Short mmCIF file of C-alpha atoms and ligand atoms in Angstrom, two decimals:
data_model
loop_
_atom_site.label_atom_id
_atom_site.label_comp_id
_atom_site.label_asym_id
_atom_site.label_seq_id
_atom_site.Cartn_x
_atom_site.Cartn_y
_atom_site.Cartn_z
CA UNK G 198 106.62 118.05 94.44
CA UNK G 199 108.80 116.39 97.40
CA UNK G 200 107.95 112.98 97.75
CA UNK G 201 107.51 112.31 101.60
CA UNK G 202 107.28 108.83 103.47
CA UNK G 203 108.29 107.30 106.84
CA UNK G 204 107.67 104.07 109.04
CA UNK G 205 104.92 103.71 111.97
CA UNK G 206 104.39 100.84 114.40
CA UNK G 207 101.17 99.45 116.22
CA UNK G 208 101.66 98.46 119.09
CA UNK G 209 99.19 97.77 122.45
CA UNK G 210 97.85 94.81 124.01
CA UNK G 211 96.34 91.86 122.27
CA UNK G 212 92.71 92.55 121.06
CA UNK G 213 92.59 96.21 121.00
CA UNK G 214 92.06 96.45 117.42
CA UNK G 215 95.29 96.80 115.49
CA UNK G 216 94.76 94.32 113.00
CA UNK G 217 91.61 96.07 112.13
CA UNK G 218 93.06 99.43 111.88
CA UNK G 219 95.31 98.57 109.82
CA UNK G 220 92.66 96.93 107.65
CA UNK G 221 90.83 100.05 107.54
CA UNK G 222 93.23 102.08 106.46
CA UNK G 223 94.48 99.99 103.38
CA UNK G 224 90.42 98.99 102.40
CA UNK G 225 91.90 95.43 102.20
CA UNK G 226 92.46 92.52 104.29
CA UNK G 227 95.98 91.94 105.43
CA UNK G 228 96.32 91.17 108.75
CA UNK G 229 93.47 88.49 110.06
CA UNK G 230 91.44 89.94 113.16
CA UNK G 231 89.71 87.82 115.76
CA UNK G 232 88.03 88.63 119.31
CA UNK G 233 90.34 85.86 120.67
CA UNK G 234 93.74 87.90 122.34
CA UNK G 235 96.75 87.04 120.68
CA UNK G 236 95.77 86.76 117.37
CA UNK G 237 98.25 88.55 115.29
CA UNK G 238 101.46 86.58 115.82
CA UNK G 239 103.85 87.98 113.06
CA UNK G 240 104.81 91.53 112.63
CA UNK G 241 102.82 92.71 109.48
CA UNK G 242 103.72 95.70 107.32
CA UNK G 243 100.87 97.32 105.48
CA UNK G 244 101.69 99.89 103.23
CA UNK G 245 100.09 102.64 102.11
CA UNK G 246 100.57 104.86 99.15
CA UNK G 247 99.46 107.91 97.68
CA UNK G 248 100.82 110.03 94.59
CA UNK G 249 102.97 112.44 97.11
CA UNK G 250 104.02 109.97 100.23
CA UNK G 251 103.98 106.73 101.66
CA UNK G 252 103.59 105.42 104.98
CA UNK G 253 104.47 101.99 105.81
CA UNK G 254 102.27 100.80 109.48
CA UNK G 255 103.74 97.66 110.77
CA UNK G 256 100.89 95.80 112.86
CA UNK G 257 102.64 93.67 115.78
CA UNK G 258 101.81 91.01 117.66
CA UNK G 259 99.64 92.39 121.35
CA UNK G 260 102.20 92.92 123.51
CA UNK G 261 101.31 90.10 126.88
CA UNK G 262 102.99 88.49 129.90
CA UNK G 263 104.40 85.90 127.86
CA UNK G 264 103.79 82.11 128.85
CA UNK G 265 105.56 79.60 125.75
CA UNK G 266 108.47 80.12 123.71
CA UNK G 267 105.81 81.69 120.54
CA UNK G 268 104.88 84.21 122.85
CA UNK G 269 108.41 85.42 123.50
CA UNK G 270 109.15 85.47 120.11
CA UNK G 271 105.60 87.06 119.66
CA UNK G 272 106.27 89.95 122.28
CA UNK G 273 110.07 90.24 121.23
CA UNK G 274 108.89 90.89 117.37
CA UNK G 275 106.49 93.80 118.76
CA UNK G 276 109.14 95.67 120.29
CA UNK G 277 111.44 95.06 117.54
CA UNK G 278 109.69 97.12 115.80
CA UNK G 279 110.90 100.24 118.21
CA UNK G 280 114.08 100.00 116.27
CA UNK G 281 112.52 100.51 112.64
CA UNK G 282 110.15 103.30 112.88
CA UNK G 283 109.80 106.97 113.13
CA UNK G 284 106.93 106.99 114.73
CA UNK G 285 104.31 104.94 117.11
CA UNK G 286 100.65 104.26 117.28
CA UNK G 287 99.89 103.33 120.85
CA UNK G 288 96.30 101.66 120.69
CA UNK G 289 94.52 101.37 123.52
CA UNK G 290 90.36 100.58 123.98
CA UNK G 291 88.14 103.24 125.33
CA UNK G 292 85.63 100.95 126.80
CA UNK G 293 88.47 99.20 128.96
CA UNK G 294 90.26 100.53 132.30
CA UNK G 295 94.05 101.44 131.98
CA UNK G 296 96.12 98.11 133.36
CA UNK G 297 99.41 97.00 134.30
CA UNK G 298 99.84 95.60 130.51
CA UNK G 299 99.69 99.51 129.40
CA UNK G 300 101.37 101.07 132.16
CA UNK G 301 104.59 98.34 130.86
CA UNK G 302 104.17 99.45 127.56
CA UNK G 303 104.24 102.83 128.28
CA UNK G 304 107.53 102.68 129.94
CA UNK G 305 109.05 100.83 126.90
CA UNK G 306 107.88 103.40 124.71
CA UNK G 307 109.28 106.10 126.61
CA UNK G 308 112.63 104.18 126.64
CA UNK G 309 112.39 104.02 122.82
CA UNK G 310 112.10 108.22 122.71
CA UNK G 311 110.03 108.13 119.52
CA UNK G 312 107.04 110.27 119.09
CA UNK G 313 104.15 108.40 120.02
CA UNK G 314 100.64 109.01 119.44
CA UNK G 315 97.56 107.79 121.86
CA UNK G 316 95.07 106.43 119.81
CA UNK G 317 91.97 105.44 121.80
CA UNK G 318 90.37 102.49 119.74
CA UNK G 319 86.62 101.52 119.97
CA UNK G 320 84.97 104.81 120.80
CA UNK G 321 81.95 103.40 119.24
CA UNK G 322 81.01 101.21 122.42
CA UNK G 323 81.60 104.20 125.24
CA UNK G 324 79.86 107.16 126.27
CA UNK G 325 81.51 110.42 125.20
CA UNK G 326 81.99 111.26 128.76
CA UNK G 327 83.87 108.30 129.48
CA UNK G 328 86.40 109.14 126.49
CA UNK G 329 87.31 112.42 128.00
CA UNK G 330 88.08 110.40 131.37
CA UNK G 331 90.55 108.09 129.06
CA UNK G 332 92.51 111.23 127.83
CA UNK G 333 92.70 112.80 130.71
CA UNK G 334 94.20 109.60 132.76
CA UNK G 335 96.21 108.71 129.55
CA UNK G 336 97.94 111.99 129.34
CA UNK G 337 98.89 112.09 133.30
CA UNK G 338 100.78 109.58 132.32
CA UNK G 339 102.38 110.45 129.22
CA UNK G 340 103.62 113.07 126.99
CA UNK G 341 101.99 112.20 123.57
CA UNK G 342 102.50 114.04 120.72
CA UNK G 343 98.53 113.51 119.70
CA UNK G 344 95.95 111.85 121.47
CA UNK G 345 93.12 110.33 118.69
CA UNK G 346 89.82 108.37 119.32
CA UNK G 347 88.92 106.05 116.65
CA UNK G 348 86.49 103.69 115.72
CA UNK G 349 88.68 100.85 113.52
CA UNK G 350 85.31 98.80 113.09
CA UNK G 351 83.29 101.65 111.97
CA UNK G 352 86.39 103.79 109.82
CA UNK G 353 85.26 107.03 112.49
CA UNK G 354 87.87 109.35 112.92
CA UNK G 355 90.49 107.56 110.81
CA UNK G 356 91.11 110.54 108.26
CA UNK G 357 92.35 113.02 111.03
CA UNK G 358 94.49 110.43 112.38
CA UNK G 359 95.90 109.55 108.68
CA UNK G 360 96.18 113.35 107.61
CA UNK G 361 98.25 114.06 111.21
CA UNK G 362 100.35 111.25 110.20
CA UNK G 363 100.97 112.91 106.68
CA UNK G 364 101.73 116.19 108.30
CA UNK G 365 104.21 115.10 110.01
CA UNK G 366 106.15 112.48 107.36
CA UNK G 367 109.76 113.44 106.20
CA UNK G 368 111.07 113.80 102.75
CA UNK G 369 111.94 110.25 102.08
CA UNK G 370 112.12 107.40 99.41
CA UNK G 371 108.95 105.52 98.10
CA UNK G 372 110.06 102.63 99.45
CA UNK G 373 107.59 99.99 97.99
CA UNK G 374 106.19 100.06 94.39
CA UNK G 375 102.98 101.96 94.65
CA UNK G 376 100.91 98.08 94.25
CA UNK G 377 103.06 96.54 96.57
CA UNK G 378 99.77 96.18 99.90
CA UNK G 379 102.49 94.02 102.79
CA UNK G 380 105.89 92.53 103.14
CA UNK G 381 104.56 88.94 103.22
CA UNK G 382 104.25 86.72 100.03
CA UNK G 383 100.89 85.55 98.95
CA UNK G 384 101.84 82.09 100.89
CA UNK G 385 101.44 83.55 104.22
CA UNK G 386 98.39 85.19 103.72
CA UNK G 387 96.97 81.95 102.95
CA UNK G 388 98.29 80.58 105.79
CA UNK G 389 96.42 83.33 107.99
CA UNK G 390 93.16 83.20 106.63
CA UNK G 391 92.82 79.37 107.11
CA UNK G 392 94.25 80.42 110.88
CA UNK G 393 91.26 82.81 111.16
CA UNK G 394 88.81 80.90 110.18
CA UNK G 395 90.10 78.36 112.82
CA UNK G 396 90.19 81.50 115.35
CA UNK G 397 86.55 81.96 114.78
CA UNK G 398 84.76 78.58 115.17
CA UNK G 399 86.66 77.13 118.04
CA UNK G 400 87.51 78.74 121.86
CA UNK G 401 89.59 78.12 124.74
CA UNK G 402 93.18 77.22 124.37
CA UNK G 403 92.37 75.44 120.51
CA UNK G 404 93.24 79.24 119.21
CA UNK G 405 96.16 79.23 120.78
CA UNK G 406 97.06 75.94 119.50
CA UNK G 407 96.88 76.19 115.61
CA UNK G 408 99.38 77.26 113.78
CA UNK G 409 98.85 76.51 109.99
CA UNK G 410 101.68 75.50 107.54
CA UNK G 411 101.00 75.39 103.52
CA UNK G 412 102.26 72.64 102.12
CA UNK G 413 102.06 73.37 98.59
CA UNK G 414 100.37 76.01 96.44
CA UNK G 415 100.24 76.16 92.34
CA UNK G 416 97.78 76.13 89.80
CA UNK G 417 96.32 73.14 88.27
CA UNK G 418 96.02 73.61 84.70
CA UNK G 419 93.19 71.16 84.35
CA UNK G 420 90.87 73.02 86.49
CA UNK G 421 92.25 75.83 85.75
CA UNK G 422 92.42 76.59 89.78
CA UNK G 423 94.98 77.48 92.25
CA UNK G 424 95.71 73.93 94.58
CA UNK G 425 96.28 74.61 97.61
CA UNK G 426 97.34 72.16 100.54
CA UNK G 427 97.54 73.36 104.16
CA UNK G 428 98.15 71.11 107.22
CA UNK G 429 96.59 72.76 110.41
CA UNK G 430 99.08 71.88 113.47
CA UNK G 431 97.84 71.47 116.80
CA UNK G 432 98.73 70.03 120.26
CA UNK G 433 96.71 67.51 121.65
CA UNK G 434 94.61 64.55 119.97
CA UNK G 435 91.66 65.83 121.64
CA UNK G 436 92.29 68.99 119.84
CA UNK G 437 92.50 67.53 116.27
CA UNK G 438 89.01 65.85 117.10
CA UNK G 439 88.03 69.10 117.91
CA UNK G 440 89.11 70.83 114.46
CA UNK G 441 88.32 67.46 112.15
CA UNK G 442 84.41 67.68 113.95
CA UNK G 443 81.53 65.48 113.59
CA UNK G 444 82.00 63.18 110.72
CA UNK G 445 84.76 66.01 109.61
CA UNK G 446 81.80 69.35 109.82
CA UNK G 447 84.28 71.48 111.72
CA UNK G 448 87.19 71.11 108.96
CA UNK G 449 84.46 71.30 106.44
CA UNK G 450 83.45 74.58 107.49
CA UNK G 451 86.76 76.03 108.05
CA UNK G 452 87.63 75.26 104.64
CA UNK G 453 84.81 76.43 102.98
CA UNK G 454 85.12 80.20 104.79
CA UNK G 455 88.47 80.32 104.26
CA UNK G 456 88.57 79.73 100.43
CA UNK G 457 85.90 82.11 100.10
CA UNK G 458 88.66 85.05 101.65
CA UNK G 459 91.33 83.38 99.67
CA UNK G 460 89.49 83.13 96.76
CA UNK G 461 88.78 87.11 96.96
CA UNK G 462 92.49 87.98 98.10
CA UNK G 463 94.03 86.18 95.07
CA UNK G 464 91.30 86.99 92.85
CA UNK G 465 91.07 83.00 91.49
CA UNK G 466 89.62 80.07 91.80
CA UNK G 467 90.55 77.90 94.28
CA UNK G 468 90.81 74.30 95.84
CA UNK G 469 92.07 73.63 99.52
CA UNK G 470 91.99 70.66 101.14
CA UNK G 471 93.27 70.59 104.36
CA UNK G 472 94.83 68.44 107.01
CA UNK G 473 94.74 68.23 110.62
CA UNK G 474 98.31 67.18 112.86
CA UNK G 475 98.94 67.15 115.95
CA UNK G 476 102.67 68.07 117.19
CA UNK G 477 102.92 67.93 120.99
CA UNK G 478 103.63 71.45 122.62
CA UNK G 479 105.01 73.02 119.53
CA UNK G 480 104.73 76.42 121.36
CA UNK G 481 107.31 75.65 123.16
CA UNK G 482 109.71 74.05 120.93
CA UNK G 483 112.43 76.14 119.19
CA UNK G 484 112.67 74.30 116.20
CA UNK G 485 108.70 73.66 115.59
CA UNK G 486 108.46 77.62 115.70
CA UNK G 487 110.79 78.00 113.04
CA UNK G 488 109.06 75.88 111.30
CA UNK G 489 105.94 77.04 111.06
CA UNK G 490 107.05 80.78 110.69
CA UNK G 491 107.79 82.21 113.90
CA UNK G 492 111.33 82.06 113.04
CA UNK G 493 113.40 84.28 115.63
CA UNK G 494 115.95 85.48 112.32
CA UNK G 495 112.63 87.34 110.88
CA UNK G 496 112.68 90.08 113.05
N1 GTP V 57 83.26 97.76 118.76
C1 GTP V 57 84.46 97.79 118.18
N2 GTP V 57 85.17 96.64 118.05
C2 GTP V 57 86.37 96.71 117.48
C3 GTP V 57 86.94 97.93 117.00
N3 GTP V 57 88.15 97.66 116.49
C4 GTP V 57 88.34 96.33 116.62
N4 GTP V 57 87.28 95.75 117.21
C5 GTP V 57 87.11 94.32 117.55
O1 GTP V 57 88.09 93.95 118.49
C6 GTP V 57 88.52 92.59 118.28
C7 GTP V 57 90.02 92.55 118.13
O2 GTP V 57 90.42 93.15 116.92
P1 GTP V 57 91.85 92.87 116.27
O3 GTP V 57 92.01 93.86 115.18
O4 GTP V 57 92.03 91.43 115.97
O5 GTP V 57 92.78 93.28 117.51
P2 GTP V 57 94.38 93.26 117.63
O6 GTP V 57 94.77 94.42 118.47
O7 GTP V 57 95.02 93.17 116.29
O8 GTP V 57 94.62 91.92 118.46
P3 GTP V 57 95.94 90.98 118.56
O9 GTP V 57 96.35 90.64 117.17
O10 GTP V 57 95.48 89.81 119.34
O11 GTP V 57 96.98 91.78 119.29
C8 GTP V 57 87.76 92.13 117.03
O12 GTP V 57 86.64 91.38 117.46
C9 GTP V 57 87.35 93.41 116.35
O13 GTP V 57 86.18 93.30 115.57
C10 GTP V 57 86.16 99.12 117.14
O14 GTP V 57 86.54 100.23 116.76
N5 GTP V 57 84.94 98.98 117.74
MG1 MG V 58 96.22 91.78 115.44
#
């Protein structure tokens, strides 16, 4: 039997429900989801293999009006991505009106000449009237090859959309050894669940503000448990009050839900403490970025 395989991008806006797709699709946790926009901030391959083929989705950043140096470099990654794949997953959410933000897309995508395919994301919270209105406006727009509705939260529909991507993989290499779930080391992941976790509890412009750095990770042969030791960046003072909470709750909590996902991704015991710093308008510093991943040479 010919072994087949071949790359795919997902691209759309922020928040339309890559990350969770991608999820989905791999029955693990890779890529950390959040109903804040712009969570996703690295490109993310997930890959996915089966005894015959191999397909390896790259999850990128949403694609936004930039407004700080990380979202340039956040935007840039996604349609780096054009240049690396076979194919592209065009997300979009069924319970939201086409915009400008799609329309852009759209014309990058038709630039790029790949084979794209609509998927229509969160058919679970629409009518099924109101779906066939999204096609039809969607494909006076576009030529797609396929036009899919999914549910990402709810796994609907996800099959068909897998098996049409299997139809139409090349004879190719297995690229990655057949364990081998992302690109990222173990490190990173880290990194993004204690990032989620911050996502979650806190709103406004704090999201936007955290970037997470791991400052050292081994095990401890006392406890017999993996030490880790993250220091959560933000920009302001008022900010790190924000994240250290009342009499330290908020970093308490943070902590505790995040070692819980670690815990289960590493499958160990583990200890995090944490740290809060603050390093003024990081976003928009070249060498801060770098520094805390969003390094311009990684894509
Ligand atoms: N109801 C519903 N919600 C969904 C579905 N898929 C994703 N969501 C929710 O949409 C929000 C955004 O999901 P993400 O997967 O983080 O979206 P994303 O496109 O990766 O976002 P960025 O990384 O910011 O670009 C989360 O709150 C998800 O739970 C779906 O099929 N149905
Ligand atoms: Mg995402």
């Amino acid at each position: 039997m010919t072994f087949k395989s071949g790359f795919v991008a997902i691209l759309g806006r922020p928040n339309v429900g890559k990350s969770t797709f991608l999820n989905q699709v791999l029955g693990q946790k890779i890529a950390i989801m959040s109903d804040k926009a712009q969570t996703t901030r690295n490109k993310i391959m997930g890959i996915y293999t089966t005894n015959s083929e191999q397909i390896v989705f790259i999850d990128t950043p949403g694609i936004h009006k930039p407004k700080t140096a990380l979202g340039d470099f956040m935007v840039e990654s996604a349609y780096s991505t054009l240049r690396e794949v076979e194919t592209v997953l065009f997300m979009v959410p069924a319970d939201e009106e086409r915009g400008k933000g799609d329309n852009m897309i759209m014309e990058r995508l038709k630039a790029a000449k790949l084979p794209v395919i609509l998927v229509i994301n969160k058919i679970d919270k629409v009518h099924p009237d109101q779906l066939l209105e999204k096609i039809e406006d969607f494909r006076s727009q576009m030529d797609f090859k396929e036009i899919v509705p999914i549910s990402a939260l709810q796994g609907n529909n996800i099959p068909t959309l897998l098996n049409l991507l299997k139809k139409n993989l090349e004879e190719g290499y297995q690229y990655f050894p057949e364990d081998q779930i992302t690109d990222h080391p173990e490190r990173f992941l880290v990194s993004e669940m204690i990032r989620e976790k911050v996502l979650l509890l806190t709103k406004q412009e704090v999201p936007h503000s955290v970037a997470v750095v791991i400052d050292s990770m081994k095990r401890n042969e006392e406890t017999d448990k993996i030490h880790i030791r993250a220091t959560i960046m933000v920009e302001r003072d008022s900010q790190k009050g924000i994240i250290i909470g009342k009499k330290g709750s908020m970093l308490k909590k943070i902590g505790q839900l995040a070692r819980r996902d670690i815990e289960i991704m590493l499958g160990d015991k583990v200890f995090l403490e944490t740290w809060v710093k603050v390093k003024k308008n990081w976003r928009d510093k070249k060498l801060d970025l770098a520094d805390f991943g969003y390094n311009k040479k990684e894509y």
